[in-house]
Amino acid sequence: MRRLFDRVLVALDGSVRAEAILTPLGTLLAGAPGSDVTLVTVVAGEPREGYAVPEAGVVLRSDDLRAAVERYHARTIERFTLRGVRSSSRVRTGRTAEEIVDLSAELEVDLVALTTHGRSGLARWRLGSVAEKVLRASRAPVLALRSFPGGPALPDGAAFRRILVPVDGSGLSLAVRPLVAKIVGRTGAAIEALYVDDAPIGSDIPDDRSRGVLDAIARSFREAGLEATSRFRRGDPAATIVDAAAEGRFDLVAMSTHGRSGLGRWMLGSVAEKVLRHGTTSILLAPARSLQG
């Protein structure tokens, strides 16, 4: 039987900021025999001026590019090998987001992991826009680590310690629990479930209906073996989630999506879409259908 995160696809572009995902991912996979990580770098075909690679600023033409990427991957593979995790390397040519999504489907991965940042690195693609497309199109859960110039991606650089789980009370919104449980098991992270009622009524004091939803949410987390505090807020769901993540200094927002997705659509649930676009917290988005059955 497959365990969560048995097969992981990691997207790298040769930049230090893209590599920020490797540290927390290593924490999640440490001591997990049987895990298999595939590193992928996508290059866009024949460059006019060559590609800068992380080898003393060398600029290579396309004939040597594949070998340079493989040498770059080899150093990262060694890091995973030391943790007892199997690793392999793939180099793809084409449109970055499409190639990442296609490869994740070919390999039937359990997780796609990447860092969001601006233009830099080996293939010179904007991982900000790439990450958005991958998050919208992937059929597998996607872990996107936020990275900003001049600041660490995570407070301690190694693990997710505080996780916000937005839920709407539906079974689909709760489907992300197994992934959260996996992270908690590796990092001991604290969880807070956030239920947002968008009814324009009064204050942030739950009514009887909302209390019933909160009780059901708490029960569902206990059934999954998770200890979670619960919070109730009124307002626009996406804006409230973004604000709550920042106010509570959470370092990960984990949520299920149940909008349409898939190549050619680039669509996500409207709430997840807004959280992805406007939030500043790292995010784990899991298509509910990928976690069911």
PDB file of C-alpha atoms in Angstrom:
ATOM      1  CA  MET A   1       0.000   0.000   0.000  1.00  0.00           C
ATOM      2  CA  ARG A   2       1.331   3.435  -0.990  1.00  0.00           C
ATOM      3  CA  ARG A   3       2.054   5.912   1.778  1.00  0.00           C
ATOM      4  CA  LEU A   4       1.646   9.633   1.353  1.00  0.00           C
ATOM      5  CA  PHE A   5       4.757  11.295  -0.090  1.00  0.00           C
ATOM      6  CA  ASP A   6       6.193   7.993  -1.336  1.00  0.00           C
ATOM      7  CA  ARG A   7       6.870   9.621  -4.698  1.00  0.00           C
ATOM      8  CA  VAL A   8       7.834  13.288  -4.814  1.00  0.00           C
ATOM      9  CA  LEU A   9       8.664  15.505  -7.775  1.00  0.00           C
ATOM     10  CA  VAL A  10      10.875  18.510  -6.978  1.00  0.00           C
ATOM     11  CA  ALA A  11      11.130  21.358  -9.488  1.00  0.00           C
ATOM     12  CA  LEU A  12      14.448  23.223  -9.519  1.00  0.00           C
ATOM     13  CA  ASP A  13      15.779  25.968 -11.777  1.00  0.00           C
ATOM     14  CA  GLY A  14      19.371  26.220 -10.557  1.00  0.00           C
ATOM     15  CA  SER A  15      18.827  29.137  -8.182  1.00  0.00           C
ATOM     16  CA  VAL A  16      19.499  29.152  -4.461  1.00  0.00           C
ATOM     17  CA  ARG A  17      15.959  30.344  -3.824  1.00  0.00           C
ATOM     18  CA  ALA A  18      14.480  27.385  -5.708  1.00  0.00           C
ATOM     19  CA  GLU A  19      16.579  25.087  -3.540  1.00  0.00           C
ATOM     20  CA  ALA A  20      14.911  26.469  -0.398  1.00  0.00           C
ATOM     21  CA  ILE A  21      12.275  23.740  -0.754  1.00  0.00           C
ATOM     22  CA  LEU A  22      14.916  21.034  -0.212  1.00  0.00           C
ATOM     23  CA  THR A  23      15.405  21.674   3.515  1.00  0.00           C
ATOM     24  CA  PRO A  24      11.789  21.328   4.710  1.00  0.00           C
ATOM     25  CA  LEU A  25      11.237  18.518   2.228  1.00  0.00           C
ATOM     26  CA  GLY A  26      14.252  16.700   3.631  1.00  0.00           C
ATOM     27  CA  THR A  27      12.711  17.017   7.099  1.00  0.00           C
ATOM     28  CA  LEU A  28       9.436  15.529   5.876  1.00  0.00           C
ATOM     29  CA  LEU A  29      11.161  12.595   4.171  1.00  0.00           C
ATOM     30  CA  ALA A  30      13.889  11.875   6.735  1.00  0.00           C
ATOM     31  CA  GLY A  31      13.737   8.363   8.062  1.00  0.00           C
ATOM     32  CA  ALA A  32      11.057   7.357   5.577  1.00  0.00           C
ATOM     33  CA  PRO A  33      12.429   4.259   3.814  1.00  0.00           C
ATOM     34  CA  GLY A  34      10.911   3.724   0.410  1.00  0.00           C
ATOM     35  CA  SER A  35      10.521   7.392  -0.471  1.00  0.00           C
ATOM     36  CA  ASP A  36      11.516   8.246  -4.024  1.00  0.00           C
ATOM     37  CA  VAL A  37      12.383  11.803  -5.115  1.00  0.00           C
ATOM     38  CA  THR A  38      12.684  12.912  -8.728  1.00  0.00           C
ATOM     39  CA  LEU A  39      14.395  16.215  -9.476  1.00  0.00           C
ATOM     40  CA  VAL A  40      13.261  18.009 -12.607  1.00  0.00           C
ATOM     41  CA  THR A  41      14.618  21.062 -14.363  1.00  0.00           C
ATOM     42  CA  VAL A  42      12.870  22.346 -17.475  1.00  0.00           C
ATOM     43  CA  VAL A  43      14.821  24.253 -20.099  1.00  0.00           C
ATOM     44  CA  ALA A  44      13.201  26.214 -22.868  1.00  0.00           C
ATOM     45  CA  GLY A  45      15.095  24.904 -25.865  1.00  0.00           C
ATOM     46  CA  GLU A  46      17.798  26.751 -27.831  1.00  0.00           C
ATOM     47  CA  PRO A  47      18.939  29.857 -25.931  1.00  0.00           C
ATOM     48  CA  ARG A  48      20.173  32.960 -27.752  1.00  0.00           C
ATOM     49  CA  GLU A  49      22.779  33.838 -25.155  1.00  0.00           C
ATOM     50  CA  GLY A  50      23.226  30.596 -23.250  1.00  0.00           C
ATOM     51  CA  TYR A  51      22.109  29.676 -19.733  1.00  0.00           C
ATOM     52  CA  ALA A  52      23.755  30.716 -16.495  1.00  0.00           C
ATOM     53  CA  VAL A  53      24.329  27.669 -14.320  1.00  0.00           C
ATOM     54  CA  PRO A  54      25.442  27.451 -10.677  1.00  0.00           C
ATOM     55  CA  GLU A  55      29.027  26.519 -11.579  1.00  0.00           C
ATOM     56  CA  ALA A  56      31.159  29.609 -10.994  1.00  0.00           C
ATOM     57  CA  GLY A  57      28.928  31.693 -13.249  1.00  0.00           C
ATOM     58  CA  VAL A  58      29.671  29.615 -16.348  1.00  0.00           C
ATOM     59  CA  VAL A  59      27.411  30.248 -19.333  1.00  0.00           C
ATOM     60  CA  LEU A  60      26.732  27.180 -21.453  1.00  0.00           C
ATOM     61  CA  ARG A  61      25.226  26.679 -24.886  1.00  0.00           C
ATOM     62  CA  SER A  62      22.411  24.197 -25.286  1.00  0.00           C
ATOM     63  CA  ASP A  63      24.735  21.371 -26.392  1.00  0.00           C
ATOM     64  CA  ASP A  64      26.244  21.258 -22.917  1.00  0.00           C
ATOM     65  CA  LEU A  65      23.155  22.211 -20.980  1.00  0.00           C
ATOM     66  CA  ARG A  66      21.813  18.746 -20.231  1.00  0.00           C
ATOM     67  CA  ALA A  67      25.150  17.609 -18.802  1.00  0.00           C
ATOM     68  CA  ALA A  68      25.341  20.759 -16.671  1.00  0.00           C
ATOM     69  CA  VAL A  69      21.868  20.153 -15.265  1.00  0.00           C
ATOM     70  CA  GLU A  70      22.703  16.547 -14.492  1.00  0.00           C
ATOM     71  CA  ARG A  71      25.851  17.613 -12.609  1.00  0.00           C
ATOM     72  CA  TYR A  72      23.768  20.161 -10.703  1.00  0.00           C
ATOM     73  CA  HIS A  73      21.176  17.508  -9.839  1.00  0.00           C
ATOM     74  CA  ALA A  74      23.877  15.073  -8.747  1.00  0.00           C
ATOM     75  CA  ARG A  75      24.843  17.304  -5.844  1.00  0.00           C
ATOM     76  CA  THR A  76      21.244  17.453  -4.655  1.00  0.00           C
ATOM     77  CA  ILE A  77      20.766  13.727  -5.108  1.00  0.00           C
ATOM     78  CA  GLU A  78      23.701  13.190  -2.762  1.00  0.00           C
ATOM     79  CA  ARG A  79      21.890  15.192  -0.065  1.00  0.00           C
ATOM     80  CA  PHE A  80      18.845  12.926  -0.282  1.00  0.00           C
ATOM     81  CA  THR A  81      20.981   9.787  -0.423  1.00  0.00           C
ATOM     82  CA  LEU A  82      22.543  10.741   2.904  1.00  0.00           C
ATOM     83  CA  ARG A  83      19.010  10.790   4.336  1.00  0.00           C
ATOM     84  CA  GLY A  84      18.264   7.347   2.945  1.00  0.00           C
ATOM     85  CA  VAL A  85      15.948   8.646   0.233  1.00  0.00           C
ATOM     86  CA  ARG A  86      16.175   7.353  -3.344  1.00  0.00           C
ATOM     87  CA  SER A  87      16.593  10.132  -5.904  1.00  0.00           C
ATOM     88  CA  SER A  88      16.804  10.495  -9.660  1.00  0.00           C
ATOM     89  CA  SER A  89      17.184  13.249 -12.226  1.00  0.00           C
ATOM     90  CA  ARG A  90      15.082  14.410 -15.168  1.00  0.00           C
ATOM     91  CA  VAL A  91      15.763  17.193 -17.653  1.00  0.00           C
ATOM     92  CA  ARG A  92      12.823  18.307 -19.791  1.00  0.00           C
ATOM     93  CA  THR A  93      12.558  20.762 -22.661  1.00  0.00           C
ATOM     94  CA  GLY A  94       9.460  22.826 -23.268  1.00  0.00           C
ATOM     95  CA  ARG A  95       7.041  24.969 -21.336  1.00  0.00           C
ATOM     96  CA  THR A  96       7.936  24.714 -17.698  1.00  0.00           C
ATOM     97  CA  ALA A  97       4.553  24.352 -16.002  1.00  0.00           C
ATOM     98  CA  GLU A  98       3.227  21.916 -18.591  1.00  0.00           C
ATOM     99  CA  GLU A  99       6.358  19.762 -18.385  1.00  0.00           C
ATOM    100  CA  ILE A 100       6.218  19.634 -14.579  1.00  0.00           C
ATOM    101  CA  VAL A 101       2.541  18.692 -14.597  1.00  0.00           C
ATOM    102  CA  ASP A 102       3.012  16.121 -17.365  1.00  0.00           C
ATOM    103  CA  LEU A 103       5.939  14.475 -15.582  1.00  0.00           C
ATOM    104  CA  SER A 104       4.077  14.388 -12.275  1.00  0.00           C
ATOM    105  CA  ALA A 105       1.262  12.513 -14.018  1.00  0.00           C
ATOM    106  CA  GLU A 106       3.662  10.131 -15.789  1.00  0.00           C
ATOM    107  CA  LEU A 107       5.383   9.266 -12.518  1.00  0.00           C
ATOM    108  CA  GLU A 108       2.104   9.198 -10.551  1.00  0.00           C
ATOM    109  CA  VAL A 109       3.696  11.225  -7.784  1.00  0.00           C
ATOM    110  CA  ASP A 110       2.092  11.886  -4.407  1.00  0.00           C
ATOM    111  CA  LEU A 111       3.468  15.424  -4.164  1.00  0.00           C
ATOM    112  CA  VAL A 112       4.942  18.159  -6.334  1.00  0.00           C
ATOM    113  CA  ALA A 113       7.293  20.442  -4.381  1.00  0.00           C
ATOM    114  CA  LEU A 114       8.691  23.785  -5.478  1.00  0.00           C
ATOM    115  CA  THR A 115       9.564  27.300  -4.348  1.00  0.00           C
ATOM    116  CA  THR A 116       7.831  30.426  -5.593  1.00  0.00           C
ATOM    117  CA  HIS A 117      10.109  33.320  -6.517  1.00  0.00           C
ATOM    118  CA  GLY A 118      10.969  35.735  -9.281  1.00  0.00           C
ATOM    119  CA  ARG A 119      13.089  35.398 -12.371  1.00  0.00           C
ATOM    120  CA  SER A 120      16.460  33.722 -11.806  1.00  0.00           C
ATOM    121  CA  GLY A 121      18.311  30.480 -12.144  1.00  0.00           C
ATOM    122  CA  LEU A 122      19.240  27.906 -14.718  1.00  0.00           C
ATOM    123  CA  ALA A 123      16.277  27.964 -17.048  1.00  0.00           C
ATOM    124  CA  ARG A 124      15.433  31.629 -16.470  1.00  0.00           C
ATOM    125  CA  TRP A 125      11.761  31.043 -15.888  1.00  0.00           C
ATOM    126  CA  ARG A 126       9.519  32.917 -13.501  1.00  0.00           C
ATOM    127  CA  LEU A 127       8.711  30.375 -10.839  1.00  0.00           C
ATOM    128  CA  GLY A 128       6.026  32.691  -9.511  1.00  0.00           C
ATOM    129  CA  SER A 129       3.866  32.242 -12.590  1.00  0.00           C
ATOM    130  CA  VAL A 130       5.035  28.663 -13.072  1.00  0.00           C
ATOM    131  CA  ALA A 131       4.036  27.754  -9.527  1.00  0.00           C
ATOM    132  CA  GLU A 132       0.589  29.236 -10.043  1.00  0.00           C
ATOM    133  CA  LYS A 133       0.052  27.175 -13.194  1.00  0.00           C
ATOM    134  CA  VAL A 134       1.327  23.991 -11.558  1.00  0.00           C
ATOM    135  CA  LEU A 135      -0.898  24.557  -8.531  1.00  0.00           C
ATOM    136  CA  ARG A 136      -3.904  25.036 -10.800  1.00  0.00           C
ATOM    137  CA  ALA A 137      -3.242  22.125 -13.134  1.00  0.00           C
ATOM    138  CA  SER A 138      -1.663  19.391 -11.022  1.00  0.00           C
ATOM    139  CA  ARG A 139      -3.704  16.337 -10.162  1.00  0.00           C
ATOM    140  CA  ALA A 140      -1.316  15.666  -7.279  1.00  0.00           C
ATOM    141  CA  PRO A 141      -1.004  17.820  -4.158  1.00  0.00           C
ATOM    142  CA  VAL A 142       1.450  20.687  -4.528  1.00  0.00           C
ATOM    143  CA  LEU A 143       3.651  22.123  -1.793  1.00  0.00           C
ATOM    144  CA  ALA A 144       4.717  25.667  -2.723  1.00  0.00           C
ATOM    145  CA  LEU A 145       7.257  27.281  -0.406  1.00  0.00           C
ATOM    146  CA  ARG A 146       7.077  31.067  -0.445  1.00  0.00           C
ATOM    147  CA  SER A 147      10.444  32.760  -0.764  1.00  0.00           C
ATOM    148  CA  PHE A 148      11.144  36.467  -0.706  1.00  0.00           C
ATOM    149  CA  PRO A 149      14.361  38.385  -1.445  1.00  0.00           C
ATOM    150  CA  GLY A 150      16.487  38.893   1.631  1.00  0.00           C
ATOM    151  CA  GLY A 151      14.427  36.707   3.940  1.00  0.00           C
ATOM    152  CA  PRO A 152      14.217  33.044   4.922  1.00  0.00           C
ATOM    153  CA  ALA A 153      11.459  30.913   3.451  1.00  0.00           C
ATOM    154  CA  LEU A 154      10.743  29.495   6.913  1.00  0.00           C
ATOM    155  CA  PRO A 155      11.444  30.995  10.325  1.00  0.00           C
ATOM    156  CA  ASP A 156      13.792  28.195  11.353  1.00  0.00           C
ATOM    157  CA  GLY A 157      14.645  27.197   7.799  1.00  0.00           C
ATOM    158  CA  ALA A 158      13.853  23.541   8.357  1.00  0.00           C
ATOM    159  CA  ALA A 159      10.257  22.677   9.127  1.00  0.00           C
ATOM    160  CA  PHE A 160       6.663  23.796   9.183  1.00  0.00           C
ATOM    161  CA  ARG A 161       5.715  24.516  12.806  1.00  0.00           C
ATOM    162  CA  ARG A 162       2.301  26.185  12.572  1.00  0.00           C
ATOM    163  CA  ILE A 163      -0.289  25.015  10.036  1.00  0.00           C
ATOM    164  CA  LEU A 164      -3.553  26.763   9.234  1.00  0.00           C
ATOM    165  CA  VAL A 165      -6.203  24.450   7.762  1.00  0.00           C
ATOM    166  CA  PRO A 166      -9.133  26.375   6.247  1.00  0.00           C
ATOM    167  CA  VAL A 167     -12.305  24.269   6.122  1.00  0.00           C
ATOM    168  CA  ASP A 168     -15.876  24.942   5.079  1.00  0.00           C
ATOM    169  CA  GLY A 169     -17.394  21.981   6.908  1.00  0.00           C
ATOM    170  CA  SER A 170     -17.683  19.811   3.804  1.00  0.00           C
ATOM    171  CA  GLY A 171     -16.019  16.441   3.402  1.00  0.00           C
ATOM    172  CA  LEU A 172     -14.087  17.808   0.437  1.00  0.00           C
ATOM    173  CA  SER A 173     -12.525  20.613   2.468  1.00  0.00           C
ATOM    174  CA  LEU A 174     -11.462  18.084   5.116  1.00  0.00           C
ATOM    175  CA  ALA A 175      -9.762  15.792   2.605  1.00  0.00           C
ATOM    176  CA  VAL A 176      -6.396  17.447   3.267  1.00  0.00           C
ATOM    177  CA  ARG A 177      -6.186  15.945   6.782  1.00  0.00           C
ATOM    178  CA  PRO A 178      -4.008  12.921   5.836  1.00  0.00           C
ATOM    179  CA  LEU A 179      -1.378  15.227   4.362  1.00  0.00           C
ATOM    180  CA  VAL A 180      -1.478  17.453   7.416  1.00  0.00           C
ATOM    181  CA  ALA A 181      -1.155  14.385   9.647  1.00  0.00           C
ATOM    182  CA  LYS A 182       1.935  13.346   7.699  1.00  0.00           C
ATOM    183  CA  ILE A 183       3.559  16.735   8.253  1.00  0.00           C
ATOM    184  CA  VAL A 184       2.619  16.798  11.933  1.00  0.00           C
ATOM    185  CA  GLY A 185       4.092  13.338  12.382  1.00  0.00           C
ATOM    186  CA  ARG A 186       7.438  14.569  11.026  1.00  0.00           C
ATOM    187  CA  THR A 187       7.595  18.053  12.537  1.00  0.00           C
ATOM    188  CA  GLY A 188       5.231  18.132  15.526  1.00  0.00           C
ATOM    189  CA  ALA A 189       3.516  21.165  14.010  1.00  0.00           C
ATOM    190  CA  ALA A 190       0.581  22.820  15.738  1.00  0.00           C
ATOM    191  CA  ILE A 191      -2.684  22.916  13.774  1.00  0.00           C
ATOM    192  CA  GLU A 192      -5.486  25.421  13.721  1.00  0.00           C
ATOM    193  CA  ALA A 193      -8.660  24.757  11.760  1.00  0.00           C
ATOM    194  CA  LEU A 194     -10.288  27.920  10.452  1.00  0.00           C
ATOM    195  CA  TYR A 195     -13.979  27.930   9.593  1.00  0.00           C
ATOM    196  CA  VAL A 196     -15.133  31.063   7.786  1.00  0.00           C
ATOM    197  CA  ASP A 197     -18.817  31.877   7.527  1.00  0.00           C
ATOM    198  CA  ASP A 198     -19.424  34.355   4.732  1.00  0.00           C
ATOM    199  CA  ALA A 199     -22.909  35.238   5.949  1.00  0.00           C
ATOM    200  CA  PRO A 200     -22.958  39.028   6.562  1.00  0.00           C
ATOM    201  CA  ILE A 201     -24.221  38.800  10.136  1.00  0.00           C
ATOM    202  CA  GLY A 202     -22.887  40.397  13.312  1.00  0.00           C
ATOM    203  CA  SER A 203     -19.527  39.584  14.867  1.00  0.00           C
ATOM    204  CA  ASP A 204     -17.086  36.703  14.980  1.00  0.00           C
ATOM    205  CA  ILE A 205     -19.247  34.914  17.547  1.00  0.00           C
ATOM    206  CA  PRO A 206     -20.588  31.641  16.114  1.00  0.00           C
ATOM    207  CA  ASP A 207     -24.311  31.016  16.028  1.00  0.00           C
ATOM    208  CA  ASP A 208     -25.843  27.608  16.726  1.00  0.00           C
ATOM    209  CA  ARG A 209     -25.350  26.405  13.162  1.00  0.00           C
ATOM    210  CA  SER A 210     -21.727  27.495  13.094  1.00  0.00           C
ATOM    211  CA  ARG A 211     -21.085  25.887  16.493  1.00  0.00           C
ATOM    212  CA  GLY A 212     -22.392  22.639  15.064  1.00  0.00           C
ATOM    213  CA  VAL A 213     -20.000  22.916  12.128  1.00  0.00           C
ATOM    214  CA  LEU A 214     -17.089  23.682  14.467  1.00  0.00           C
ATOM    215  CA  ASP A 215     -17.934  20.645  16.611  1.00  0.00           C
ATOM    216  CA  ALA A 216     -18.021  18.451  13.511  1.00  0.00           C
ATOM    217  CA  ILE A 217     -14.678  19.834  12.338  1.00  0.00           C
ATOM    218  CA  ALA A 218     -13.040  19.209  15.716  1.00  0.00           C
ATOM    219  CA  ARG A 219     -14.443  15.675  15.743  1.00  0.00           C
ATOM    220  CA  SER A 220     -13.136  14.961  12.254  1.00  0.00           C
ATOM    221  CA  PHE A 221      -9.619  16.009  13.245  1.00  0.00           C
ATOM    222  CA  ARG A 222      -9.713  13.848  16.362  1.00  0.00           C
ATOM    223  CA  GLU A 223     -10.807  10.909  14.219  1.00  0.00           C
ATOM    224  CA  ALA A 224      -7.717  11.500  12.088  1.00  0.00           C
ATOM    225  CA  GLY A 225      -5.552  11.421  15.222  1.00  0.00           C
ATOM    226  CA  LEU A 226      -4.865  15.145  15.127  1.00  0.00           C
ATOM    227  CA  GLU A 227      -5.063  17.706  17.898  1.00  0.00           C
ATOM    228  CA  ALA A 228      -6.290  20.979  16.464  1.00  0.00           C
ATOM    229  CA  THR A 229      -7.594  24.219  17.846  1.00  0.00           C
ATOM    230  CA  SER A 230     -10.534  25.769  16.015  1.00  0.00           C
ATOM    231  CA  ARG A 231     -11.304  29.338  15.093  1.00  0.00           C
ATOM    232  CA  PHE A 232     -14.466  30.911  13.715  1.00  0.00           C
ATOM    233  CA  ARG A 233     -14.471  34.051  11.594  1.00  0.00           C
ATOM    234  CA  ARG A 234     -17.033  35.892   9.483  1.00  0.00           C
ATOM    235  CA  GLY A 235     -16.159  37.583   6.237  1.00  0.00           C
ATOM    236  CA  ASP A 236     -14.927  36.945   2.751  1.00  0.00           C
ATOM    237  CA  PRO A 237     -13.374  33.446   2.931  1.00  0.00           C
ATOM    238  CA  ALA A 238     -10.234  34.121   0.887  1.00  0.00           C
ATOM    239  CA  ALA A 239      -9.438  37.488   2.482  1.00  0.00           C
ATOM    240  CA  THR A 240     -10.090  36.066   5.948  1.00  0.00           C
ATOM    241  CA  ILE A 241      -7.787  33.101   5.339  1.00  0.00           C
ATOM    242  CA  VAL A 242      -4.987  35.339   4.063  1.00  0.00           C
ATOM    243  CA  ASP A 243      -5.363  37.703   7.036  1.00  0.00           C
ATOM    244  CA  ALA A 244      -5.556  34.874   9.580  1.00  0.00           C
ATOM    245  CA  ALA A 245      -2.422  33.231   8.181  1.00  0.00           C
ATOM    246  CA  ALA A 246      -0.469  36.474   8.498  1.00  0.00           C
ATOM    247  CA  GLU A 247      -1.868  37.475  11.897  1.00  0.00           C
ATOM    248  CA  GLY A 248      -1.195  34.052  13.415  1.00  0.00           C
ATOM    249  CA  ARG A 249       2.273  33.798  11.893  1.00  0.00           C
ATOM    250  CA  PHE A 250       1.477  30.455  10.342  1.00  0.00           C
ATOM    251  CA  ASP A 251       4.159  29.089   8.068  1.00  0.00           C
ATOM    252  CA  LEU A 252       1.859  26.836   6.037  1.00  0.00           C
ATOM    253  CA  VAL A 253      -1.723  27.022   4.799  1.00  0.00           C
ATOM    254  CA  ALA A 254      -2.990  23.534   3.931  1.00  0.00           C
ATOM    255  CA  MET A 255      -6.252  23.290   2.051  1.00  0.00           C
ATOM    256  CA  SER A 256      -8.214  21.035  -0.247  1.00  0.00           C
ATOM    257  CA  THR A 257      -9.407  22.336  -3.571  1.00  0.00           C
ATOM    258  CA  HIS A 258     -12.511  21.162  -5.345  1.00  0.00           C
ATOM    259  CA  GLY A 259     -12.582  23.402  -8.379  1.00  0.00           C
ATOM    260  CA  ARG A 260     -11.846  22.213 -11.880  1.00  0.00           C
ATOM    261  CA  SER A 261      -8.241  21.585 -12.749  1.00  0.00           C
ATOM    262  CA  GLY A 262      -6.131  20.027 -15.425  1.00  0.00           C
ATOM    263  CA  LEU A 263      -4.074  21.236 -18.370  1.00  0.00           C
ATOM    264  CA  GLY A 264      -6.042  23.478 -20.655  1.00  0.00           C
ATOM    265  CA  ARG A 265      -8.219  24.811 -17.837  1.00  0.00           C
ATOM    266  CA  TRP A 266      -5.838  26.456 -15.342  1.00  0.00           C
ATOM    267  CA  MET A 267      -8.743  26.740 -12.933  1.00  0.00           C
ATOM    268  CA  LEU A 268      -8.969  26.247  -9.210  1.00  0.00           C
ATOM    269  CA  GLY A 269     -11.610  26.788  -6.592  1.00  0.00           C
ATOM    270  CA  SER A 270     -12.161  30.539  -6.346  1.00  0.00           C
ATOM    271  CA  VAL A 271     -11.166  30.727  -2.654  1.00  0.00           C
ATOM    272  CA  ALA A 272      -7.942  28.744  -3.166  1.00  0.00           C
ATOM    273  CA  GLU A 273      -7.176  30.854  -6.223  1.00  0.00           C
ATOM    274  CA  LYS A 274      -7.354  34.075  -4.217  1.00  0.00           C
ATOM    275  CA  VAL A 275      -5.352  32.664  -1.311  1.00  0.00           C
ATOM    276  CA  LEU A 276      -2.695  31.537  -3.768  1.00  0.00           C
ATOM    277  CA  ARG A 277      -2.573  34.906  -5.484  1.00  0.00           C
ATOM    278  CA  HIS A 278      -2.758  37.240  -2.492  1.00  0.00           C
ATOM    279  CA  GLY A 279      -1.277  35.261   0.412  1.00  0.00           C
ATOM    280  CA  THR A 280       2.321  35.412   1.592  1.00  0.00           C
ATOM    281  CA  THR A 281       2.344  32.106   3.498  1.00  0.00           C
ATOM    282  CA  SER A 282       3.632  28.848   2.039  1.00  0.00           C
ATOM    283  CA  ILE A 283       0.783  26.730   0.793  1.00  0.00           C
ATOM    284  CA  LEU A 284      -0.135  23.080   0.375  1.00  0.00           C
ATOM    285  CA  LEU A 285      -2.985  22.657  -2.096  1.00  0.00           C
ATOM    286  CA  ALA A 286      -4.465  19.202  -2.517  1.00  0.00           C
ATOM    287  CA  PRO A 287      -7.143  18.397  -5.118  1.00  0.00           C
ATOM    288  CA  ALA A 288      -9.768  16.622  -3.049  1.00  0.00           C
ATOM    289  CA  ARG A 289     -10.172  13.910  -5.659  1.00  0.00           C
ATOM    290  CA  SER A 290      -6.472  12.998  -5.349  1.00  0.00           C
ATOM    291  CA  LEU A 291      -7.008  12.169  -1.667  1.00  0.00           C
ATOM    292  CA  GLN A 292     -10.158  10.115  -2.031  1.00  0.00           C
ATOM    293  CA  GLY A 293     -10.608   6.473  -2.872  1.00  0.00           C
TER     294      GLY A 293
END
